[in-house]
mmCIF file of C-alpha atoms in Angstrom:
data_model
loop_
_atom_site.group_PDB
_atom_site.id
_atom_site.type_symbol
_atom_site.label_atom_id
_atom_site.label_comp_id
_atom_site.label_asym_id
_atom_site.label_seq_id
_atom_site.Cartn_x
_atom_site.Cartn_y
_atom_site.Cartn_z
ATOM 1 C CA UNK A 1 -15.320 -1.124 4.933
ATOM 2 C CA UNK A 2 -14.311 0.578 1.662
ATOM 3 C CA UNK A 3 -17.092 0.288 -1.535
ATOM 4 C CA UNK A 4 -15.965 -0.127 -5.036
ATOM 5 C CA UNK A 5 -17.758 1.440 -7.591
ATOM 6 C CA UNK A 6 -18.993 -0.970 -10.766
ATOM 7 C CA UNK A 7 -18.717 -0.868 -14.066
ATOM 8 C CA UNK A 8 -21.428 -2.700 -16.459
ATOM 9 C CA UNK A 9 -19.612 -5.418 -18.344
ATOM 10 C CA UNK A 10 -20.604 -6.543 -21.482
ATOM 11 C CA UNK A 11 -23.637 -8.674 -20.861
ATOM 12 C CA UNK A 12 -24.868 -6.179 -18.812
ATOM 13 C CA UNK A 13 -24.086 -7.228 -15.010
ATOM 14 C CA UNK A 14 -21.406 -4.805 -12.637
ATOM 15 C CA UNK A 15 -18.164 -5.929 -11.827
ATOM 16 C CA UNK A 16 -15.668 -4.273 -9.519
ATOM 17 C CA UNK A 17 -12.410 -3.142 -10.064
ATOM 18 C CA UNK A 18 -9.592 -1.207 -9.534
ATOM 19 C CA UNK A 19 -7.050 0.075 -11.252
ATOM 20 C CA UNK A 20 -4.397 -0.050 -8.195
ATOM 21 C CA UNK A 21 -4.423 -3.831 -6.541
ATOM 22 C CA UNK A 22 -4.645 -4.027 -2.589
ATOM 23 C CA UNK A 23 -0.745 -4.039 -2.250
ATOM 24 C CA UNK A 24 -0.782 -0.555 -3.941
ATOM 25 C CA UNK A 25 -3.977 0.721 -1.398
ATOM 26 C CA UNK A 26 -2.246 -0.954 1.789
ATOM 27 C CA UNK A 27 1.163 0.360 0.892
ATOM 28 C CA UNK A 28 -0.670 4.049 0.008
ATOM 29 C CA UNK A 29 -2.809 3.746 3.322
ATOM 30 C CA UNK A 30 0.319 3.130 5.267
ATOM 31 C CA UNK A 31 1.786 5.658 3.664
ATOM 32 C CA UNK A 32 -1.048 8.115 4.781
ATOM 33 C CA UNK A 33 -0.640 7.152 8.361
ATOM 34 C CA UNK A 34 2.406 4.996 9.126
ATOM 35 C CA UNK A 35 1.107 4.169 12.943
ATOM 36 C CA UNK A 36 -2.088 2.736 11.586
ATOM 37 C CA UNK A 37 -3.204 -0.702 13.001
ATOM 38 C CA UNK A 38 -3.144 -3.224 10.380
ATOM 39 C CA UNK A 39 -7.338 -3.859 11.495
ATOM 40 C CA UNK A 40 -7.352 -0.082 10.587
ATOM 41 C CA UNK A 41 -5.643 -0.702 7.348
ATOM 42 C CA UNK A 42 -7.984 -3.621 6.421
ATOM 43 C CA UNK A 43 -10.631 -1.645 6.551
ATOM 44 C CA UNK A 44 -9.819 1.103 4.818
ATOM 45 C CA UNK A 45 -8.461 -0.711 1.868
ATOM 46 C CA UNK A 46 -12.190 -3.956 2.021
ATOM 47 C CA UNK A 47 -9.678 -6.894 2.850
ATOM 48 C CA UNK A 48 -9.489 -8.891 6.057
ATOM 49 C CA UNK A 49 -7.057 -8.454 8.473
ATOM 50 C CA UNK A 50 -5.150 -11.440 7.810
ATOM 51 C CA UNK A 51 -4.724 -10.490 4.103
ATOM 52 C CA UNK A 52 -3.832 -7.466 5.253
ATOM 53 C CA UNK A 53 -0.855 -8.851 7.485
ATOM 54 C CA UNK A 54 0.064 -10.983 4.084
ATOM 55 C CA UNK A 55 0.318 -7.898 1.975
ATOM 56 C CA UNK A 56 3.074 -6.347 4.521
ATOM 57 C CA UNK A 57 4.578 -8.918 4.937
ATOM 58 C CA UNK A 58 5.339 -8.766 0.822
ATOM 59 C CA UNK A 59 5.749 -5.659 0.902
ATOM 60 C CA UNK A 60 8.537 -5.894 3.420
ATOM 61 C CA UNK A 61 10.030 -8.720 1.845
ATOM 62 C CA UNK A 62 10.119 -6.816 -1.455
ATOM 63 C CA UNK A 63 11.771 -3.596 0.417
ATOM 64 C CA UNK A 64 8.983 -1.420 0.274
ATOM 65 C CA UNK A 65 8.590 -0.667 3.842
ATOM 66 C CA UNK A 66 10.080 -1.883 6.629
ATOM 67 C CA UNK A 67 8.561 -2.417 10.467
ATOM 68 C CA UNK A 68 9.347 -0.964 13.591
ATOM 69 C CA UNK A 69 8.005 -1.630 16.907
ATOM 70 C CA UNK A 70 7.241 1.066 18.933
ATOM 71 C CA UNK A 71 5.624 0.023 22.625
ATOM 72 C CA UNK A 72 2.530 -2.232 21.582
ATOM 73 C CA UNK A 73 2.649 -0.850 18.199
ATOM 74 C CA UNK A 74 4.522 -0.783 14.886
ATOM 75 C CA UNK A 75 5.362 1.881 13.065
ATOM 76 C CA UNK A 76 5.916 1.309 8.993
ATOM 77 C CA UNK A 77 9.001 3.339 7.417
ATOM 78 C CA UNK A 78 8.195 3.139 3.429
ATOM 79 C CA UNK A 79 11.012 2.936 1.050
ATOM 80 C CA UNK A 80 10.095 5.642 -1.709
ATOM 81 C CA UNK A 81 12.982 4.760 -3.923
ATOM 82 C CA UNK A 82 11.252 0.951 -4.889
ATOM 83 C CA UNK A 83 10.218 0.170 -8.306
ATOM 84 C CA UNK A 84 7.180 -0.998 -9.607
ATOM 85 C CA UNK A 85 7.772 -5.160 -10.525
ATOM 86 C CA UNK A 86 5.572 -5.289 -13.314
ATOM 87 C CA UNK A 87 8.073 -5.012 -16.409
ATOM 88 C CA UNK A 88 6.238 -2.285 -17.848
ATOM 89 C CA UNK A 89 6.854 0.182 -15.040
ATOM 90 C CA UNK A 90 10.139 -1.241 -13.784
ATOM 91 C CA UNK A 91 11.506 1.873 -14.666
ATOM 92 C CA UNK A 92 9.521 3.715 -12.146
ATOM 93 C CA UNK A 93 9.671 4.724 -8.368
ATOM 94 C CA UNK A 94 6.791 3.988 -5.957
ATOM 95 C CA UNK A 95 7.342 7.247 -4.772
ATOM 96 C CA UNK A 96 5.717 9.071 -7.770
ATOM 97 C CA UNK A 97 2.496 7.002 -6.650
ATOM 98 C CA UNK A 98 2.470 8.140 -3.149
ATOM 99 C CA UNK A 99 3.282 11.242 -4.217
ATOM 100 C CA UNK A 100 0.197 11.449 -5.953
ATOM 101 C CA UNK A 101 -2.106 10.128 -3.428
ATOM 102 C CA UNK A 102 -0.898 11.672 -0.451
ATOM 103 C CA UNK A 103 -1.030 14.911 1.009
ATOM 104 C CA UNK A 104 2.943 15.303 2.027
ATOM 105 C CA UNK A 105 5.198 13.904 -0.122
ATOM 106 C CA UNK A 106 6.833 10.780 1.562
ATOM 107 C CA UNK A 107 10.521 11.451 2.592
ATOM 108 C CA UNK A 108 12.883 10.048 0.752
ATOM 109 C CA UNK A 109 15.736 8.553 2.598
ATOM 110 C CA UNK A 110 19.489 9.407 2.726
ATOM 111 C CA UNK A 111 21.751 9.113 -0.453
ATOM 112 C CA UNK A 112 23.964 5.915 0.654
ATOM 113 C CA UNK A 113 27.555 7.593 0.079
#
């Protein structure tokens, strides 16, 4: 499982946080490897499994990825072209964020005609 680091807060003790919440890591880990196993995913991103399966199953309800089964497996298919729900980056594409944190840009799909 994944460590945070900590930052001291204000009467001294550590807390942790991020500034990306575990939709953003799952959606960027699936992103890095869109075979992964979700148990794969949980662990790379320090949630359980079954939060795990919750935060795909948002994130395919919002239409940022959608699932595929392939054999005993399922294979993610991310939808670059998304925007960010918080008002203040509505205007933006998830994209840009993979984009960032990935090594190959994710593929953006066919222009609908």
């Amino acid at each position: 499982m994944t460590t945070m680091a900590t930052t001291p807060g204000q009467n001294g003790s550590g807390r942790n946080w991020t500034f990306l919440t575990n939709h953003g890591h799952v959606l960027l880990a699936i992103a890095r490897n869109p075979t992964a196993r979700l148990r794969d995913v949980a662990d790379e991103v320090g949630v359980t499994e079954r939060a795990a399966q919750a935060i795909v199953a948002d994130l395919e309800a919002g239409g940022y990825l959608r699932r595929t089964r392939v054999g005993r497996r399922n294979e993610y298919t991310i939808n670059p072209n998304g925007h960010f729900r918080h008002p203040a980056e509505a205007d933006q594409q998830v994209g840009a964020l993979l984009a960032l944190f990935t090594a190959d840009q994710v593929a953006e799909p066919a222009a609908e005609s």
